[in-house]
Amino acid sequence: MKVRITLTSKNQTSCTIVIFGATGDLAKRKLFPSIYNLYTKGELGEHFAVIGAARREWSHETLREKVEDSLKESKIQVNDDLDDFLTHFHYISLNVTSKESYQNLHSLITEVEGKFSIPGNRMFYLAMAPQFFGTIASYLKSEGLTNETGWNRLMIEKPFGHDLPSAKKLNNEIREAFREDEIYRIDHYLGKEMVQNIEVIRFANAIFEPLWSNRYISNVQITSSETLGVEERGGYYDKSGALRDMVQNHILQMVALLAMEPPIRLSTDEIRSEKIKALRALRPISGDQIDQYFVRGQYGPGAVKNQEVPGYRSEPNVDAESNTETFVAGKLLIDNFRWAGVPFYIRTGKRMAEKSTKIVIQFKDMPMNLYYKSNDEVHPNLLIIHIQPEEGISIVLNGEKLDYSPQTTPVKLDYAHNSTDKLNTPEAYEKLLHDAIKGDATNFTHWDEVALSWKYVDEIDNAWQQKKATQFPNYEAGSMGPKESDHLLAQDGFHWWSLDE
């Protein structure tokens, strides 16, 4: 039997969480288990409620059964407190375009706030199609579901628009109902332990921050590869692509964290301010320069882990002549004093050889290395940040070879984060829910970050939309992408570091 200990004050964590789209896959796989973990760790206390809202005609009991099923399927440890936990869940059938539905929801929120002594704090989680975000926000305001007695917070899943104009339109709609400091735009990469550790690695270690500039770093590489194809998301993905699905949010967020200046203090506003400055410093790329800096790819048939898989154009709900990229590689330049001249190389794709998200910082060689002759291959020092599936840090140094020659050999020093008690390591959604309940928006994206990312990506996307890729498909499933991505680095004298490094 496990005893829960409430660590935080009632007013700080007491809230009603309304999940729009509670019958969907995200709620089942991520949200319900995350809320339960917060509950068992004492981060929610007893003064909270969860209201599931969706079109299906479920009862309170049906939702509770589904929550229990999701916990069992997630394989997390379920304790004796499960029955008490489930009493906090309620359900309402809701039509997101019906004023009456919101009035009924308002009545239910008022009821559960009285039942669990919740002081008017309300979180609205939009786990559903983005086209309804503006509509829901508008009705929440007009029907009085946002209030003055407690805090109001709106959590939004990506995608936040499909380009800059649509993102601006959506933002204007939401801002009619919620202030910027009440809006929590989710990028689940920012909830990952090692992404958050980028700041710690940089700003808490004297051996790294003094070297974190163009004086000592030759290039930065970010790889986010998947072995899966588009699966059942073919219809959505064919209208999106790797550039908008991955680069605009996850990849550029990691670039901003790596490139930002040290903030004055570790507060939400100061960290966001430095990330925004880094994104503003990205060198814009005009249409006629795209091919010099970016490579797009689309996977054909091949073998992943010795299993034959179809090409992208043969996937369900995908156009047989699709121009959508499933792979992107790019060279980003940041025009500021710290990073001038240092390329940030990025690549992301589906149906690649391995599933991995990894950052490699390659340091410059010394002007005169006594252990290397002119014809020797110099192995640079590397700092590797492993984000997924493994979590940790590696440093590649040069050590003495274990023979009688005066030569060196690369030595890898590893810190494996997943060697710690993995059960106590919160998943991204658990961490993000916890932060939002506490009012910490550091790991959520500000509107200025969203706008700058879309502005940068739109130039590339518009050029690719206007010009059909005649070479698609141009990489085999199970490879690391098209050969052109290797040439992107080779022309600068670099190469992609293996994911096994």
Short mmCIF file of C-alpha atoms in Angstrom, two decimals:
data_model
loop_
_atom_site.label_atom_id
_atom_site.label_comp_id
_atom_site.label_asym_id
_atom_site.label_seq_id
_atom_site.Cartn_x
_atom_site.Cartn_y
_atom_site.Cartn_z
CA MET A 1 0.00 0.00 0.00
CA LYS A 2 1.30 3.43 -0.95
CA VAL A 3 0.50 6.50 1.16
CA ARG A 4 0.04 9.79 -0.68
CA ILE A 5 1.58 12.90 0.80
CA THR A 6 0.19 16.30 -0.15
CA LEU A 7 3.19 18.58 -0.67
CA THR A 8 1.58 21.76 -1.94
CA SER A 9 -1.03 24.14 -0.59
CA LYS A 10 -4.72 23.72 -1.34
CA ASN A 11 -5.15 27.00 -3.22
CA GLN A 12 -2.07 26.38 -5.34
CA THR A 13 -3.14 23.07 -6.85
CA SER A 14 -6.91 23.02 -6.32
CA CYS A 15 -8.55 23.21 -9.72
CA THR A 16 -11.11 21.84 -12.13
CA ILE A 17 -9.56 20.35 -15.27
CA VAL A 18 -11.95 20.28 -18.24
CA ILE A 19 -10.71 18.03 -21.06
CA PHE A 20 -12.36 18.73 -24.40
CA GLY A 21 -11.92 15.54 -26.43
CA ALA A 22 -11.89 13.26 -23.38
CA THR A 23 -12.93 10.23 -25.46
CA GLY A 24 -9.88 10.55 -27.71
CA ASP A 25 -6.55 8.77 -27.87
CA LEU A 26 -4.50 11.56 -26.28
CA ALA A 27 -6.61 11.59 -23.13
CA LYS A 28 -6.49 7.81 -22.90
CA ARG A 29 -2.74 7.35 -23.47
CA LYS A 30 -1.28 10.48 -21.87
CA LEU A 31 -3.62 12.68 -19.86
CA PHE A 32 -5.41 10.20 -17.59
CA PRO A 33 -2.19 8.39 -16.54
CA SER A 34 -0.42 11.74 -16.02
CA ILE A 35 -3.19 13.07 -13.80
CA TYR A 36 -3.14 9.85 -11.77
CA ASN A 37 0.63 10.11 -11.31
CA LEU A 38 0.25 13.68 -10.06
CA TYR A 39 -2.44 12.49 -7.67
CA THR A 40 -0.40 9.63 -6.21
CA LYS A 41 2.60 11.96 -5.75
CA GLY A 42 0.48 14.36 -3.71
CA GLU A 43 0.63 17.14 -6.31
CA LEU A 44 -3.18 17.40 -6.59
CA GLY A 45 -4.45 16.77 -3.07
CA GLU A 46 -8.17 16.08 -2.72
CA HIS A 47 -9.50 19.43 -3.94
CA PHE A 48 -9.59 18.82 -7.66
CA ALA A 49 -11.98 17.54 -10.32
CA VAL A 50 -11.68 16.38 -13.92
CA ILE A 51 -14.56 16.89 -16.32
CA GLY A 52 -14.43 15.02 -19.60
CA ALA A 53 -16.31 16.66 -22.48
CA ALA A 54 -16.97 15.15 -25.90
CA ARG A 55 -19.81 14.32 -28.29
CA ARG A 56 -20.33 10.72 -27.14
CA GLU A 57 -23.25 9.99 -24.82
CA TRP A 58 -21.22 8.70 -21.92
CA SER A 59 -22.14 8.76 -18.22
CA HIS A 60 -19.88 9.67 -15.30
CA GLU A 61 -19.46 5.95 -14.64
CA THR A 62 -18.50 5.23 -18.26
CA LEU A 63 -15.72 7.81 -18.11
CA ARG A 64 -14.45 6.37 -14.83
CA GLU A 65 -14.32 2.90 -16.37
CA LYS A 66 -12.38 4.27 -19.35
CA VAL A 67 -9.94 6.05 -17.02
CA GLU A 68 -9.36 2.82 -15.09
CA ASP A 69 -8.80 0.94 -18.36
CA SER A 70 -6.28 3.54 -19.52
CA LEU A 71 -4.31 3.23 -16.28
CA LYS A 72 -4.13 -0.54 -16.64
CA GLU A 73 -3.04 -0.29 -20.29
CA SER A 74 -0.36 2.27 -19.41
CA LYS A 75 1.17 -0.28 -17.02
CA ILE A 76 1.75 2.30 -14.30
CA GLN A 77 1.44 1.16 -10.71
CA VAL A 78 -2.17 1.45 -9.52
CA ASN A 79 -2.61 1.76 -5.76
CA ASP A 80 -5.42 1.35 -3.24
CA ASP A 81 -6.40 4.99 -3.79
CA LEU A 82 -7.83 4.30 -7.27
CA ASP A 83 -11.49 4.33 -6.19
CA ASP A 84 -11.05 7.67 -4.44
CA PHE A 85 -9.25 9.04 -7.48
CA LEU A 86 -12.05 8.02 -9.86
CA THR A 87 -14.70 9.86 -7.82
CA HIS A 88 -13.08 13.10 -9.00
CA PHE A 89 -14.01 12.34 -12.65
CA HIS A 90 -17.23 13.54 -14.25
CA TYR A 91 -18.49 13.59 -17.83
CA ILE A 92 -20.71 15.76 -20.00
CA SER A 93 -21.82 15.21 -23.59
CA LEU A 94 -21.01 18.43 -25.38
CA ASN A 95 -21.46 19.97 -28.83
CA VAL A 96 -18.66 22.52 -29.16
CA THR A 97 -20.83 24.78 -31.36
CA SER A 98 -23.88 24.79 -29.03
CA LYS A 99 -24.35 27.61 -26.51
CA GLU A 100 -26.60 25.36 -24.42
CA SER A 101 -23.80 22.79 -24.06
CA TYR A 102 -21.54 25.39 -22.45
CA GLN A 103 -24.31 26.47 -20.10
CA ASN A 104 -24.70 22.85 -19.00
CA LEU A 105 -20.94 22.59 -18.59
CA HIS A 106 -20.96 25.74 -16.46
CA SER A 107 -23.55 24.18 -14.17
CA LEU A 108 -21.48 20.99 -13.81
CA ILE A 109 -18.30 22.94 -13.03
CA THR A 110 -20.13 24.89 -10.33
CA GLU A 111 -21.44 21.64 -8.88
CA VAL A 112 -18.04 19.91 -8.68
CA GLU A 113 -16.34 23.03 -7.34
CA GLY A 114 -18.79 22.96 -4.44
CA LYS A 115 -18.42 19.20 -3.97
CA PHE A 116 -14.60 19.28 -3.77
CA SER A 117 -14.15 22.78 -2.27
CA ILE A 118 -12.33 24.12 -5.34
CA PRO A 119 -11.77 27.91 -5.22
CA GLY A 120 -12.74 28.70 -8.83
CA ASN A 121 -9.45 27.69 -10.50
CA ARG A 122 -10.20 26.32 -13.97
CA MET A 123 -8.02 24.68 -16.60
CA PHE A 124 -9.43 24.01 -20.06
CA TYR A 125 -7.46 21.43 -22.05
CA LEU A 126 -8.25 21.36 -25.79
CA ALA A 127 -7.34 17.80 -26.85
CA MET A 128 -9.20 17.93 -30.15
CA ALA A 129 -9.14 19.26 -33.72
CA PRO A 130 -7.49 22.72 -33.98
CA GLN A 131 -10.35 24.16 -36.05
CA PHE A 132 -12.45 24.23 -32.88
CA PHE A 133 -9.94 26.08 -30.67
CA GLY A 134 -11.25 29.56 -31.43
CA THR A 135 -14.89 28.48 -31.16
CA ILE A 136 -14.40 26.85 -27.77
CA ALA A 137 -12.44 29.80 -26.37
CA SER A 138 -15.14 32.21 -27.51
CA TYR A 139 -17.95 30.22 -25.87
CA LEU A 140 -15.98 29.77 -22.65
CA LYS A 141 -15.83 33.56 -22.38
CA SER A 142 -19.36 34.40 -23.55
CA GLU A 143 -21.06 31.79 -21.35
CA GLY A 144 -19.20 32.79 -18.22
CA LEU A 145 -17.00 29.71 -17.76
CA THR A 146 -13.97 31.92 -17.23
CA ASN A 147 -14.27 33.72 -13.92
CA GLU A 148 -12.75 36.37 -11.68
CA THR A 149 -12.61 34.41 -8.42
CA GLY A 150 -9.77 32.06 -9.40
CA TRP A 151 -7.31 31.54 -12.21
CA ASN A 152 -8.17 30.51 -15.79
CA ARG A 153 -5.78 28.58 -18.05
CA LEU A 154 -6.18 27.33 -21.61
CA MET A 155 -3.97 24.44 -22.74
CA ILE A 156 -3.68 23.96 -26.49
CA GLU A 157 -2.18 21.08 -28.47
CA LYS A 158 -0.29 21.67 -31.69
CA PRO A 159 -0.62 22.47 -34.51
CA PHE A 160 -1.16 26.14 -33.73
CA GLY A 161 -2.20 27.12 -37.24
CA HIS A 162 -0.78 25.74 -40.49
CA ASP A 163 1.11 28.92 -41.46
CA LEU A 164 1.66 32.42 -40.05
CA PRO A 165 -1.64 33.98 -41.28
CA SER A 166 -3.74 31.09 -39.88
CA ALA A 167 -1.76 31.16 -36.62
CA LYS A 168 -2.40 34.91 -36.29
CA LYS A 169 -6.11 34.39 -36.92
CA LEU A 170 -6.31 31.64 -34.29
CA ASN A 171 -4.33 33.69 -31.80
CA ASN A 172 -6.63 36.69 -32.25
CA GLU A 173 -9.67 34.49 -31.62
CA ILE A 174 -8.21 33.00 -28.46
CA ARG A 175 -6.95 36.34 -27.16
CA GLU A 176 -10.55 37.62 -27.23
CA ALA A 177 -11.22 35.25 -24.33
CA PHE A 178 -7.85 34.66 -22.63
CA ARG A 179 -4.83 36.81 -21.84
CA GLU A 180 -1.44 35.73 -23.16
CA ASP A 181 -0.34 34.72 -19.67
CA GLU A 182 -3.39 32.40 -19.45
CA ILE A 183 -2.57 30.55 -22.68
CA TYR A 184 -0.37 27.44 -22.46
CA ARG A 185 0.64 26.28 -25.95
CA ILE A 186 1.97 22.75 -25.66
CA ASP A 187 5.13 21.52 -27.32
CA HIS A 188 5.57 18.13 -25.66
CA TYR A 189 9.30 18.17 -26.50
CA LEU A 190 9.64 20.94 -23.90
CA GLY A 191 8.34 18.49 -21.30
CA LYS A 192 11.10 15.98 -22.00
CA GLU A 193 13.64 15.70 -19.22
CA MET A 194 16.76 16.12 -21.36
CA VAL A 195 15.34 19.06 -23.36
CA GLN A 196 14.80 20.86 -20.06
CA ASN A 197 18.33 19.80 -19.08
CA ILE A 198 19.81 21.85 -21.94
CA GLU A 199 19.56 24.95 -19.74
CA VAL A 200 21.12 23.12 -16.77
CA ILE A 201 24.00 21.74 -18.86
CA ARG A 202 24.75 25.22 -20.17
CA PHE A 203 24.17 27.47 -17.18
CA ALA A 204 25.15 25.25 -14.23
CA ASN A 205 28.51 23.97 -15.52
CA ALA A 206 31.61 26.12 -15.70
CA ILE A 207 33.25 23.76 -18.22
CA PHE A 208 30.56 24.40 -20.86
CA GLU A 209 29.18 27.94 -20.78
CA PRO A 210 32.58 29.66 -21.36
CA LEU A 211 33.01 27.46 -24.46
CA TRP A 212 29.45 27.97 -25.74
CA SER A 213 30.20 30.25 -28.71
CA ASN A 214 31.69 30.49 -32.17
CA ARG A 215 35.19 30.71 -30.65
CA TYR A 216 35.11 27.05 -29.61
CA ILE A 217 32.16 25.34 -31.37
CA SER A 218 32.41 24.43 -35.06
CA ASN A 219 28.84 23.20 -35.61
CA VAL A 220 25.70 21.95 -33.87
CA GLN A 221 23.66 18.98 -35.11
CA ILE A 222 20.07 18.13 -34.14
CA THR A 223 18.59 14.84 -35.33
CA SER A 224 15.05 13.63 -34.65
CA SER A 225 14.43 10.41 -36.56
CA GLU A 226 11.55 7.94 -36.51
CA THR A 227 11.33 4.38 -37.78
CA LEU A 228 7.54 4.57 -38.12
CA GLY A 229 5.75 5.81 -41.22
CA VAL A 230 2.64 7.97 -41.18
CA GLU A 231 0.49 5.03 -39.98
CA GLU A 232 -3.19 6.08 -39.71
CA ARG A 233 -2.27 9.79 -39.92
CA GLY A 234 -1.84 9.78 -43.71
CA GLY A 235 -4.76 12.13 -44.35
CA TYR A 236 -3.49 14.71 -41.87
CA TYR A 237 0.20 14.29 -42.62
CA ASP A 238 -0.21 14.70 -46.37
CA LYS A 239 -1.47 18.24 -45.72
CA SER A 240 1.29 18.96 -43.23
CA GLY A 241 4.67 17.31 -43.87
CA ALA A 242 7.85 17.10 -41.82
CA LEU A 243 8.62 20.82 -42.07
CA ARG A 244 5.41 21.95 -40.42
CA ASP A 245 4.93 18.86 -38.25
CA MET A 246 8.42 18.86 -36.68
CA VAL A 247 10.68 21.76 -37.67
CA GLN A 248 8.30 24.65 -36.95
CA ASN A 249 7.84 23.60 -33.35
CA HIS A 250 10.03 20.86 -31.82
CA ILE A 251 13.24 21.46 -33.79
CA LEU A 252 13.21 25.26 -33.61
CA GLN A 253 12.45 25.13 -29.89
CA MET A 254 15.61 23.06 -29.36
CA VAL A 255 17.58 25.50 -31.53
CA ALA A 256 16.34 28.39 -29.39
CA LEU A 257 17.34 26.65 -26.14
CA LEU A 258 20.81 25.88 -27.50
CA ALA A 259 21.39 29.34 -28.94
CA MET A 260 19.80 31.63 -26.33
CA GLU A 261 21.87 33.96 -24.18
CA PRO A 262 21.99 33.32 -20.41
CA PRO A 263 18.85 34.84 -18.90
CA ILE A 264 19.09 37.39 -16.08
CA ARG A 265 17.22 34.94 -13.86
CA LEU A 266 15.48 31.58 -14.27
CA SER A 267 11.99 33.03 -14.61
CA THR A 268 9.43 32.35 -17.32
CA ASP A 269 9.60 35.86 -18.79
CA GLU A 270 13.40 36.06 -18.84
CA ILE A 271 13.90 32.62 -20.42
CA ARG A 272 11.24 33.28 -23.03
CA SER A 273 12.78 36.67 -23.79
CA GLU A 274 16.16 35.10 -24.59
CA LYS A 275 14.60 32.34 -26.70
CA ILE A 276 12.71 34.96 -28.71
CA LYS A 277 15.94 36.91 -29.30
CA ALA A 278 17.60 33.75 -30.63
CA LEU A 279 14.72 33.08 -33.04
CA ARG A 280 14.82 36.70 -34.21
CA ALA A 281 18.51 36.24 -35.04
CA LEU A 282 17.82 33.33 -37.44
CA ARG A 283 19.07 34.36 -40.87
CA PRO A 284 16.03 34.53 -43.18
CA ILE A 285 16.22 32.47 -46.36
CA SER A 286 14.62 33.73 -49.55
CA GLY A 287 12.97 31.45 -52.09
CA ASP A 288 15.91 31.27 -54.50
CA GLN A 289 18.25 30.23 -51.65
CA ILE A 290 16.17 27.38 -50.27
CA ASP A 291 17.99 24.63 -52.16
CA GLN A 292 21.34 25.86 -50.82
CA TYR A 293 20.24 25.53 -47.21
CA PHE A 294 17.49 22.91 -47.10
CA VAL A 295 16.91 19.39 -48.42
CA ARG A 296 13.55 17.64 -48.58
CA GLY A 297 12.89 13.96 -48.93
CA GLN A 298 10.13 11.40 -49.20
CA TYR A 299 10.58 7.74 -48.32
CA GLY A 300 10.08 4.96 -50.80
CA PRO A 301 9.67 1.24 -50.06
CA GLY A 302 12.38 -0.45 -48.05
CA ALA A 303 13.10 -2.47 -44.94
CA VAL A 304 12.95 -1.28 -41.34
CA LYS A 305 14.35 -3.71 -38.78
CA ASN A 306 14.33 -6.45 -41.45
CA GLN A 307 10.65 -5.92 -42.21
CA GLU A 308 9.52 -4.78 -45.66
CA VAL A 309 7.47 -1.56 -45.56
CA PRO A 310 5.71 0.42 -48.31
CA GLY A 311 6.70 3.82 -49.64
CA TYR A 312 4.94 6.98 -48.51
CA ARG A 313 2.81 7.27 -51.64
CA SER A 314 1.43 3.78 -51.00
CA GLU A 315 0.31 4.59 -47.45
CA PRO A 316 -3.45 4.84 -46.70
CA ASN A 317 -5.06 8.25 -47.41
CA VAL A 318 -1.93 9.58 -49.16
CA ASP A 319 -2.03 11.06 -52.66
CA ALA A 320 -0.32 8.73 -55.16
CA GLU A 321 1.53 11.78 -56.57
CA SER A 322 2.09 13.48 -53.23
CA ASN A 323 4.56 16.36 -53.05
CA THR A 324 4.67 16.18 -49.23
CA GLU A 325 8.09 15.80 -47.62
CA THR A 326 8.62 13.14 -44.95
CA PHE A 327 12.22 14.26 -44.35
CA VAL A 328 13.85 17.65 -43.88
CA ALA A 329 17.49 18.55 -43.41
CA GLY A 330 18.64 22.13 -43.09
CA LYS A 331 21.48 24.48 -42.32
CA LEU A 332 20.45 27.33 -40.01
CA LEU A 333 22.61 30.36 -39.34
CA ILE A 334 22.19 32.67 -36.37
CA ASP A 335 23.37 36.19 -37.01
CA ASN A 336 24.49 37.42 -33.61
CA PHE A 337 27.79 37.98 -31.83
CA ARG A 338 27.82 34.57 -30.13
CA TRP A 339 26.95 32.35 -33.09
CA ALA A 340 28.07 34.15 -36.27
CA GLY A 341 29.60 31.56 -38.61
CA VAL A 342 28.44 28.45 -36.71
CA PRO A 343 26.01 26.28 -38.71
CA PHE A 344 23.14 24.60 -36.86
CA TYR A 345 22.32 21.48 -38.88
CA ILE A 346 18.93 19.88 -38.39
CA ARG A 347 17.33 16.74 -39.80
CA THR A 348 14.09 14.95 -39.08
CA GLY A 349 12.23 12.25 -40.91
CA LYS A 350 10.02 9.19 -40.91
CA ARG A 351 10.92 5.59 -41.83
CA MET A 352 14.55 6.14 -40.94
CA ALA A 353 17.06 3.58 -39.69
CA GLU A 354 16.63 4.38 -35.99
CA LYS A 355 14.28 6.14 -33.62
CA SER A 356 16.37 8.79 -31.92
CA THR A 357 16.42 12.43 -30.89
CA LYS A 358 19.93 13.63 -30.29
CA ILE A 359 21.94 16.87 -30.16
CA VAL A 360 25.66 16.84 -31.02
CA ILE A 361 27.86 19.82 -30.19
CA GLN A 362 31.13 19.56 -32.13
CA PHE A 363 34.02 21.59 -30.73
CA LYS A 364 36.81 23.09 -32.79
CA ASP A 365 40.22 21.46 -32.81
CA MET A 366 43.18 23.17 -31.18
CA PRO A 367 45.33 25.33 -33.50
CA MET A 368 48.32 23.02 -33.03
CA ASN A 369 47.48 19.53 -31.82
CA LEU A 370 50.71 17.76 -30.91
CA TYR A 371 49.13 14.32 -31.19
CA TYR A 372 48.05 14.64 -34.81
CA LYS A 373 50.18 14.87 -37.94
CA SER A 374 48.87 16.52 -41.06
CA ASN A 375 47.74 13.24 -42.61
CA ASP A 376 46.02 11.95 -39.45
CA GLU A 377 42.27 12.09 -39.02
CA VAL A 378 41.46 14.41 -36.15
CA HIS A 379 38.61 13.27 -33.93
CA PRO A 380 36.98 16.35 -32.43
CA ASN A 381 35.64 16.65 -28.91
CA LEU A 382 31.86 16.17 -28.81
CA LEU A 383 29.12 16.87 -26.32
CA ILE A 384 26.11 14.67 -27.07
CA ILE A 385 22.71 15.22 -25.47
CA HIS A 386 20.53 12.11 -25.76
CA ILE A 387 16.84 13.04 -25.60
CA GLN A 388 15.04 9.86 -26.67
CA PRO A 389 14.68 6.90 -26.51
CA GLU A 390 17.67 6.89 -24.14
CA GLU A 391 18.23 9.94 -21.93
CA GLY A 392 21.62 11.21 -20.89
CA ILE A 393 24.83 12.99 -21.82
CA SER A 394 28.00 11.78 -23.53
CA ILE A 395 31.34 13.54 -23.83
CA VAL A 396 33.82 12.31 -26.43
CA LEU A 397 37.43 13.08 -25.53
CA ASN A 398 40.78 11.91 -26.90
CA GLY A 399 42.74 9.48 -24.73
CA GLU A 400 45.94 7.52 -25.09
CA LYS A 401 45.83 4.36 -27.20
CA LEU A 402 46.53 1.22 -25.23
CA ASP A 403 49.63 0.25 -27.21
CA TYR A 404 53.15 1.58 -27.61
CA SER A 405 52.32 4.22 -30.23
CA PRO A 406 52.05 7.94 -29.38
CA GLN A 407 48.57 8.02 -30.89
CA THR A 408 45.20 8.83 -29.36
CA THR A 409 41.80 7.20 -29.52
CA PRO A 410 38.32 8.63 -28.88
CA VAL A 411 37.07 7.94 -25.34
CA LYS A 412 33.37 8.27 -24.58
CA LEU A 413 32.17 9.26 -21.12
CA ASP A 414 28.48 8.51 -20.57
CA TYR A 415 25.89 9.64 -18.08
CA ALA A 416 22.75 7.58 -18.65
CA HIS A 417 19.74 9.28 -17.13
CA ASN A 418 17.60 6.18 -17.67
CA SER A 419 19.81 4.19 -15.33
CA THR A 420 18.03 5.98 -12.49
CA ASP A 421 14.62 4.86 -11.22
CA LYS A 422 12.62 5.30 -14.43
CA LEU A 423 9.29 4.89 -12.63
CA ASN A 424 9.94 8.16 -10.83
CA THR A 425 10.81 10.07 -13.99
CA PRO A 426 7.72 12.03 -15.10
CA GLU A 427 6.61 11.77 -18.70
CA ALA A 428 6.41 14.94 -20.76
CA TYR A 429 2.66 15.37 -20.29
CA GLU A 430 2.82 14.80 -16.55
CA LYS A 431 5.48 17.48 -16.25
CA LEU A 432 3.57 19.92 -18.45
CA LEU A 433 0.29 19.39 -16.58
CA HIS A 434 2.10 19.92 -13.29
CA ASP A 435 3.70 23.15 -14.56
CA ALA A 436 0.38 24.49 -15.86
CA ILE A 437 -1.42 23.77 -12.60
CA LYS A 438 1.36 25.59 -10.72
CA GLY A 439 1.23 28.49 -13.19
CA ASP A 440 4.76 27.94 -14.55
CA ALA A 441 4.70 28.69 -18.30
CA THR A 442 8.45 28.32 -18.87
CA ASN A 443 8.08 25.07 -20.83
CA PHE A 444 5.24 26.34 -23.02
CA THR A 445 5.59 28.47 -26.15
CA HIS A 446 4.85 32.18 -26.14
CA TRP A 447 2.98 33.67 -29.11
CA ASP A 448 6.12 35.52 -30.24
CA GLU A 449 7.99 32.19 -30.47
CA VAL A 450 5.16 30.68 -32.51
CA ALA A 451 5.01 33.67 -34.86
CA LEU A 452 8.78 33.81 -35.46
CA SER A 453 8.93 30.06 -36.11
CA TRP A 454 6.11 30.25 -38.65
CA LYS A 455 7.69 33.27 -40.34
CA TYR A 456 10.93 31.34 -40.84
CA VAL A 457 9.30 28.10 -41.96
CA ASP A 458 6.76 29.73 -44.30
CA GLU A 459 9.50 30.94 -46.66
CA ILE A 460 10.72 27.36 -47.11
CA ASP A 461 7.27 25.84 -47.33
CA ASN A 462 6.04 28.37 -49.90
CA ALA A 463 9.04 27.64 -52.14
CA TRP A 464 8.43 23.88 -51.90
CA GLN A 465 4.70 24.23 -52.56
CA GLN A 466 5.38 26.16 -55.77
CA LYS A 467 7.91 23.66 -57.09
CA LYS A 468 7.09 19.97 -57.35
CA ALA A 469 9.84 17.63 -56.20
CA THR A 470 10.58 15.58 -59.32
CA GLN A 471 12.90 13.14 -57.51
CA PHE A 472 10.38 11.84 -54.92
CA PRO A 473 10.70 9.26 -53.45
CA ASN A 474 14.41 9.91 -52.89
CA TYR A 475 15.36 7.74 -49.90
CA GLU A 476 14.68 4.16 -48.96
CA ALA A 477 12.72 3.35 -45.86
CA GLY A 478 15.24 2.18 -43.27
CA SER A 479 17.98 4.61 -44.36
CA MET A 480 19.04 7.93 -42.83
CA GLY A 481 17.50 10.05 -45.55
CA PRO A 482 18.52 11.27 -49.02
CA LYS A 483 22.19 11.59 -49.95
CA GLU A 484 21.69 15.33 -50.51
CA SER A 485 21.50 15.79 -46.74
CA ASP A 486 25.06 14.44 -46.47
CA HIS A 487 26.21 16.87 -49.15
CA LEU A 488 24.72 19.74 -47.14
CA LEU A 489 27.36 19.18 -44.46
CA ALA A 490 30.13 17.94 -46.73
CA GLN A 491 30.32 21.28 -48.54
CA ASP A 492 31.30 22.83 -45.17
CA GLY A 493 33.78 20.06 -44.38
CA PHE A 494 31.53 18.28 -41.85
CA HIS A 495 29.49 15.08 -41.71
CA TRP A 496 26.51 13.82 -39.75
CA TRP A 497 27.61 12.07 -36.61
CA SER A 498 26.25 8.55 -36.32
CA LEU A 499 23.39 7.99 -33.90
CA ASP A 500 25.64 5.36 -32.30
CA GLU A 501 28.25 7.98 -31.32
#
